[in-house]
C-alpha positions as a printed Julia matrix, in Angstrom:
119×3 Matrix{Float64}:
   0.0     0.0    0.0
   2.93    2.25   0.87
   4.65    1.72  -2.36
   1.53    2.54  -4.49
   0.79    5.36  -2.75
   5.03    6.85  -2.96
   4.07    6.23  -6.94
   0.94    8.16  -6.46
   2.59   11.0   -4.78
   5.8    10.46  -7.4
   3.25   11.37  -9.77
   1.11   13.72  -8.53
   3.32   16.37  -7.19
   5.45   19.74  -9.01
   9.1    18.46  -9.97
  10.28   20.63  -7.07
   7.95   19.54  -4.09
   9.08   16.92  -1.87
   7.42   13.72  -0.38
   8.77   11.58   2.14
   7.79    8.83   4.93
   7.87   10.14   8.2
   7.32    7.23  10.28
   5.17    4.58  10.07
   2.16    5.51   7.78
   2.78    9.08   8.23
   4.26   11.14   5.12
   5.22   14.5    4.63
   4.84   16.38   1.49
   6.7    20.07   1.33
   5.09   22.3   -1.41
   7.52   25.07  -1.34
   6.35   28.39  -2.67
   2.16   27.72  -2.43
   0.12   30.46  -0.96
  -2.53   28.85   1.64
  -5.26   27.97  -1.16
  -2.47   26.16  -2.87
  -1.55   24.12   0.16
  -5.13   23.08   0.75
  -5.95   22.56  -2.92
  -2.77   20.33  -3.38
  -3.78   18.03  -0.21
  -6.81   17.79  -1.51
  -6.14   16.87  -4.92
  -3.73   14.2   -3.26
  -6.67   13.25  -1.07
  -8.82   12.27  -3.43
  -6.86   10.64  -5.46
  -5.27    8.11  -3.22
  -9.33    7.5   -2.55
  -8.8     6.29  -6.12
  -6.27    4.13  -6.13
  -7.35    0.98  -6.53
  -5.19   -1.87  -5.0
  -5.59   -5.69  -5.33
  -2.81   -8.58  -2.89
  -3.73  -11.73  -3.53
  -6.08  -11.39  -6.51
  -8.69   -9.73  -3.97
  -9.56   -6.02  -3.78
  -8.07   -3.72  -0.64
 -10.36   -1.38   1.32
 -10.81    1.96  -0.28
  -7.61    4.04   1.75
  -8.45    7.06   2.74
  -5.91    9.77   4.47
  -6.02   12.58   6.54
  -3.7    15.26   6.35
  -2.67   18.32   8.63
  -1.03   21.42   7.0
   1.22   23.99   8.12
   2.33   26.57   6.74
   5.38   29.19   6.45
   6.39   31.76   8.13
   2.91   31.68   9.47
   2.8    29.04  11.0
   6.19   28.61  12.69
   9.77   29.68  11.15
  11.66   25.96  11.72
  11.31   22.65  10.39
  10.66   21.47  14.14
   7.53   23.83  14.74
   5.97   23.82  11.51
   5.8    19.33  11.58
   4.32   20.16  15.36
   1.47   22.84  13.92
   0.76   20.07  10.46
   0.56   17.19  13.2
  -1.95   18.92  15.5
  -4.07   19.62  12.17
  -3.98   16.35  11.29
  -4.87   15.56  14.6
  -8.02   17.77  14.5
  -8.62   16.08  10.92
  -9.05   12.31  12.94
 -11.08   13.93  15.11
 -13.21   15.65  12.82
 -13.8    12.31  11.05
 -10.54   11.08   9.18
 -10.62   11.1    5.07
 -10.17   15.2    4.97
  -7.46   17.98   4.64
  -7.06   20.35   7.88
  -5.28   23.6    7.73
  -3.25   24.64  10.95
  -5.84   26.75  13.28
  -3.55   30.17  12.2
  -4.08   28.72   8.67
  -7.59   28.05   8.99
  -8.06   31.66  10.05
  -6.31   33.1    7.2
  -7.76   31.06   4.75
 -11.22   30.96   5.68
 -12.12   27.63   5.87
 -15.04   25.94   7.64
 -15.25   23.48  10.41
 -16.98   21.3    8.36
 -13.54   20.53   5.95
């Protein structure tokens, strides 16, 4: 599942953002140079298209996999590597919370940009 969603992301991102595995089943994707609406338009359009993928092991169908993603952005957000990862993991966070399978801006994020508690 990892490996078809790295090709996904391999794929589905600019030449010059960056996706990596963080741990476990967390990744990280850096989208350098993307005002707020950019961010959240990008992790959406990664969202639902992972929903898409469709994966077979063993000749039988996987679950649909859904993700939820937390996004932080910079200098908003924090000014290091080690505060903006905190801020994008407590909007992921929120994103479980608030029901899994959706994109969460960071709360300083979510002010700026407008969105609604129902994203």
């Amino acid at each position: 599942m990892l490996q078809a969603v790295r090709q996904f992301l391999k794929e589905n991102i600019r030449a010059w953002d960056l996706a990596c595995r963080y741990g476990g089943e967390e990744l990280t994707v850096i989208v350098p140079e993307s005002s707020i609406e950019e961010a959240y338009g990008c992790a959406e359009k990664l969202r639902q298209g992972i929903k898409q993928l469709r994966l077979e092991h063993n000749q039988q169908l996987l679950p649909t996999i859904t993700v939820s993603l937390g996004i932080g952005m910079f200098p908003q957000d924090g000014s290091t590597i080690e505060t903006l990862i905190q801020i994008a993991d407590g909007a992921l966070y929120k994103a479980k919370q608030q029901g899994r399978d959706r994109a969460k801006l960071a709360d300083k994020a979510n002010r700026a940009a407008g969105e609604s508690e129902n994203s």
